Structures are given as C-alpha cells and as structure tokens.
CSV table of C-alpha atoms and ligand atoms in Angstrom, one decimal:
chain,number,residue,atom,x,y,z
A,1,UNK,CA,0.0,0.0,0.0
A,2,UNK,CA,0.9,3.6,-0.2
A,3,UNK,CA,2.9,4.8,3.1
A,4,UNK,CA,0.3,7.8,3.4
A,5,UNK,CA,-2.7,6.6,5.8
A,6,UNK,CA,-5.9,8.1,5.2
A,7,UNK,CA,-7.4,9.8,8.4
A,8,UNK,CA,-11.4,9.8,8.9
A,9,UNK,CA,-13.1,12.6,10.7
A,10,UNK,CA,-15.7,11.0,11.5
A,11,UNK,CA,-17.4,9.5,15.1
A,12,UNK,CA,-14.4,7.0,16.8
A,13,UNK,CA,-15.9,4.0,15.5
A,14,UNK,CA,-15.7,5.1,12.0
A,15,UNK,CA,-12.2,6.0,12.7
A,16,UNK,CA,-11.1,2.7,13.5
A,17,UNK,CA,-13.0,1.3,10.7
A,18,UNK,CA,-11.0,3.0,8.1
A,19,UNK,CA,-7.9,2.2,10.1
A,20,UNK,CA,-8.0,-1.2,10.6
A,21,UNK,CA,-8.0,-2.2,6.9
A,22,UNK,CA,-4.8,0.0,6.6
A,23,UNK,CA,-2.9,-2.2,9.1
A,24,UNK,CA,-3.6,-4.9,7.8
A,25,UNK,CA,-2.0,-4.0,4.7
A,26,UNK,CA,0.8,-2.6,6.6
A,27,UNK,CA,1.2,-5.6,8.4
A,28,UNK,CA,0.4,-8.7,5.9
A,29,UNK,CA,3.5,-10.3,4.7
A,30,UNK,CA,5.7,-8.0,7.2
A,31,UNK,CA,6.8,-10.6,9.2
A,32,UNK,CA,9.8,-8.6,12.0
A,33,UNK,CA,7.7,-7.3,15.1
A,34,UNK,CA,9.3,-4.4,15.9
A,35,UNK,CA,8.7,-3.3,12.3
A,36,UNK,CA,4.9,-3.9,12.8
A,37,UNK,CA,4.5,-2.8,16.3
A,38,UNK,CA,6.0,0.3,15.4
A,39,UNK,CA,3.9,1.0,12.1
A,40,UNK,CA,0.7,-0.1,14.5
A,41,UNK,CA,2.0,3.0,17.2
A,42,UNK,CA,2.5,5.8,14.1
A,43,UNK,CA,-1.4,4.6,12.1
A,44,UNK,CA,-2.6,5.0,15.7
A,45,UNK,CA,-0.2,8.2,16.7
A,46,UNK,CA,-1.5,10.0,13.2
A,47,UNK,CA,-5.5,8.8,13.6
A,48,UNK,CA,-5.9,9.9,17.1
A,49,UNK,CA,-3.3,11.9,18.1
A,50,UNK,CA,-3.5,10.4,21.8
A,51,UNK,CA,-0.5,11.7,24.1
A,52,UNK,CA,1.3,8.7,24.1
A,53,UNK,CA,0.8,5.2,22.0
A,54,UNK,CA,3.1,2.5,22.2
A,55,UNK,CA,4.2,-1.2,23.1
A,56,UNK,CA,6.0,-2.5,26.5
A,57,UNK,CA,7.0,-6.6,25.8
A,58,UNK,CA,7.4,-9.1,28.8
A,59,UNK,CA,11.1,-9.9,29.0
A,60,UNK,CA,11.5,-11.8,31.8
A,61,UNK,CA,9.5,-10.4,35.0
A,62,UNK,CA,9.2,-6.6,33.8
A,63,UNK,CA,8.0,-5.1,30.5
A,64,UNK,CA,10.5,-3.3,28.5
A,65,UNK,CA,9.4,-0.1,26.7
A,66,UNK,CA,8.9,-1.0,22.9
A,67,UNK,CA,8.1,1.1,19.9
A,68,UNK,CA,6.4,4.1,20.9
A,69,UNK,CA,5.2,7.6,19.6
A,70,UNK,CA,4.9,10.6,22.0
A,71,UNK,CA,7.2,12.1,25.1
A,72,UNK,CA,9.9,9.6,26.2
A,73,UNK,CA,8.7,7.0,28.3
A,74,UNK,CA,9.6,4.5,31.6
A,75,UNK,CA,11.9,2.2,30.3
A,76,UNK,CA,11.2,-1.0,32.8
A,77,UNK,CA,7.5,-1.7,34.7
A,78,UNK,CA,7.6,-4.5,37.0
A,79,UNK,CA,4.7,-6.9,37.0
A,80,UNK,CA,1.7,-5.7,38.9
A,81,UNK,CA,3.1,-2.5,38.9
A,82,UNK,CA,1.1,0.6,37.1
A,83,UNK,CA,-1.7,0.3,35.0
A,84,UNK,CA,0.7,-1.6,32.2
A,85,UNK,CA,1.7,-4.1,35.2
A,86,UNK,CA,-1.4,-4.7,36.5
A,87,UNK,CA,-3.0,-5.6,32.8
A,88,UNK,CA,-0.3,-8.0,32.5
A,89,UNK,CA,-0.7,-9.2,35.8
A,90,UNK,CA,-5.0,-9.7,35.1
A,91,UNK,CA,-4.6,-10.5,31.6
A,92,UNK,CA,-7.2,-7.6,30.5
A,93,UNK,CA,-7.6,-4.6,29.5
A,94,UNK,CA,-7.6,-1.5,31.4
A,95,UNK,CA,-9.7,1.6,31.4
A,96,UNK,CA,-8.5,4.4,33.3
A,97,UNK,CA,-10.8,7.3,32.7
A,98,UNK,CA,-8.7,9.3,35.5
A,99,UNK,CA,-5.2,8.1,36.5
A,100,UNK,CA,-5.0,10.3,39.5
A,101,UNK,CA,-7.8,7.6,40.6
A,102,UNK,CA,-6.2,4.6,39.8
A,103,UNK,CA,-3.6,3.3,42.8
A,104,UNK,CA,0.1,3.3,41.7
A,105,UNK,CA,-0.6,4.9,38.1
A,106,UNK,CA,3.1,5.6,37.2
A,107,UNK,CA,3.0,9.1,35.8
A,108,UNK,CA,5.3,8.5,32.4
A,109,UNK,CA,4.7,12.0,31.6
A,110,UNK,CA,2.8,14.6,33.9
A,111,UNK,CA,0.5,15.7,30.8
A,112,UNK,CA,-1.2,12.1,30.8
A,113,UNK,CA,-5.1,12.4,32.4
A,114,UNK,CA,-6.7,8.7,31.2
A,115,UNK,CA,-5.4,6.0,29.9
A,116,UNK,CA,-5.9,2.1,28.2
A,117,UNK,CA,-3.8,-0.6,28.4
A,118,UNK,CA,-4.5,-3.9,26.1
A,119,UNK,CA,-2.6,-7.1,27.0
A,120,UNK,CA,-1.2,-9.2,24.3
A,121,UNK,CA,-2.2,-12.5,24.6
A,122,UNK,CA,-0.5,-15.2,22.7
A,123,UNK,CA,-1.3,-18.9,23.5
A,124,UNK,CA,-2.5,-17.5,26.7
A,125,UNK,CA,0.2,-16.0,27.8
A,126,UNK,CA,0.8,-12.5,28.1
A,127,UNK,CA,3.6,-10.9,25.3
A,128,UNK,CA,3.3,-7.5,26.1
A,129,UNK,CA,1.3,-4.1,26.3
A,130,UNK,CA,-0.6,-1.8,23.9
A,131,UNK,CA,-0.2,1.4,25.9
A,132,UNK,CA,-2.6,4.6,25.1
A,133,UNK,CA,-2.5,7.9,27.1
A,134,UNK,CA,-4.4,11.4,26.8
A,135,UNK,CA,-4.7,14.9,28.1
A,136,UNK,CA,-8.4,14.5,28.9
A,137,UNK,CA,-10.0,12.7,31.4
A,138,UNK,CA,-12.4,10.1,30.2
A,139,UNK,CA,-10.9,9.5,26.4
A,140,UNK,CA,-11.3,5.5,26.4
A,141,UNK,CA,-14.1,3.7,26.7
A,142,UNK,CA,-15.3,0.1,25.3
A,143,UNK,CA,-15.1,1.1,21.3
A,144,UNK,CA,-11.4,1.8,22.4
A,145,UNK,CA,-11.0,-1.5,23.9
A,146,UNK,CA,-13.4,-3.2,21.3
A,147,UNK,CA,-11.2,-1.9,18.5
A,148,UNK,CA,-7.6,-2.0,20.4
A,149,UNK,CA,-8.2,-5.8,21.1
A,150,UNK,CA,-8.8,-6.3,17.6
A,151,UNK,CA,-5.7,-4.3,16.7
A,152,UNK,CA,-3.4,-6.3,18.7
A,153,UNK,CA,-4.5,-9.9,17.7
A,154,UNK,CA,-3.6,-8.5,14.1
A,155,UNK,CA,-0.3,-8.4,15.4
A,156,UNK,CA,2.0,-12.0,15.0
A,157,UNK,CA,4.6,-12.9,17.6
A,158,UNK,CA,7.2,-15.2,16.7
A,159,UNK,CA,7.7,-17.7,18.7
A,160,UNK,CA,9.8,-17.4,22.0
A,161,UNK,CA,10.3,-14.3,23.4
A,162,UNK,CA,8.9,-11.7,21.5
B,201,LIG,N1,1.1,5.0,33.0
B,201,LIG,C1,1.6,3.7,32.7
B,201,LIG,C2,3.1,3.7,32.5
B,201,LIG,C3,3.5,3.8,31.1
B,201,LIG,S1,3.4,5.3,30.4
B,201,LIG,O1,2.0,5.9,30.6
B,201,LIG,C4,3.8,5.4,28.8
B,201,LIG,C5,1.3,2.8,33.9
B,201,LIG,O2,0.8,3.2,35.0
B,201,LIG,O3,1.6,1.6,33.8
C-alpha cells in the first residue's frame, strides 16, 4: 500500500474502521515485530493523536518499553506495577478514565489524564502491552478497547520471546 494513511473525521468507530484495513496492509507479509509494532503506534499516533501510544513486551519479569510515539517513556515496569503491570498481571484490559484515581498509576509524563492498556495475549500468555495515554480525562471507553483488542490480535509474535 501507499505509506500515506488516510485519516477519517468522523465518530471514533468510523475511525477505526477506516484504520483497521490499513494495518492490515501494513502488516500482511511484514513478518519482523518491531517493524509492525512500530507501524501499529505511528497509524494509531497519526489517527488519534493520543498523548502517548506505544508497546512495553514481557522480557522476563518486567515489560520493557517497545516502539512508541509521544514524550519519552519509563523504560522497565515490574509486573503488577502501574496500570501496564497490573494488565499483564490480570490478563485484561484496562480503562483508566482518571489516573489520579487509579492506585500506583506511574506518571510517564505529567500531561497524561486517562489511559488504556490492552494485554497481548499469545497462546495465553501474556507478550506485552498496547499502551494509550491522553490529556483529557475520560478518552477510552469500550469502542477503544473493542477496536484496540482487535488491533493487537492482528499483530504476529514469533515464537519465543517476543
Ligand atoms: N502509565 C503507565 C506507564 C506507562 S506510560 O504511561 C507510557 C502505567 O501506569 O503503567
């Protein structure tokens, strides 16, 4: 496909229904991960323009920052740390419509007001993190994790550590 992605303007459902065709072009026959997990944080960067978007993968008992777009970022969360810890830890996804209200939100950036995290499940364990955070309070909600789950099982691990 063409690199340039074509934006909607239209309601946040509509949005990720023109998106999610994109990626899959993007990411069919794209085989290295860090290639597709980054491609999957700029489509969703240049949609929405959230604060942050990006990927934190399990390597050994603490995610590791992954591709990203927006402010620089914790490098290492431990598990059941953080909203990204605690999805990994539950295996679901998290909707924080105010950090300041969830207990032991680690504040990345001090700009970021709500936030979702998506696990990435693979033969059911967890890979990593999809990562979204916004200035406003109350920016996710369950078309956001609808569509975000459906985002990250587009994505193909290889085997092994990811
Ligand atoms: N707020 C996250 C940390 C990651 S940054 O937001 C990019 C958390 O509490 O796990």
């Amino acid at each position: 496909m063409a690199e340039d992605l074509i934006i909607h303007t239209g309601t946040k459902e509509e949005q990720y229904r023109t998106l999610i065709p994109q990626l899959q072009a993007l990411l069919e026959g794209e085989t290295d991960l860090v290639a597709n997990l980054a491609n999957v944080a700029a489509a969703l960067k240049e949609q929405f323009e959230w604060l942050w978007i990006g990927f934190y993968l399990v390597k050994g008992d603490e995610l590791v920052l992954g591709p990203f777009q927006g402010p620089v970022a914790c490098t290492r969360i431990r598990k059941g740390r953080g909203v990204c810890g605690t999805s990994w830890a539950e295996a679901r996804t998290l909707l924080v419509p105010d950090v300041e209200k969830f207990p032991g939100h680690i504040a990345c950036s001090s700009l970021s007001r709500s936030e979702i995290v998506v696990p990435l499940i693979r033969k059911g364990q967890v890979v990593g993190v999809l990562d979204a955070d916004s200035t406003e309070l109350n920016t996710y909600d369950d078309t956001d994790r609808h569509f975000l789950e459906e985002i990250v099982n587009l994505l193909n691990f290889p085997d092994g550590n990811p």
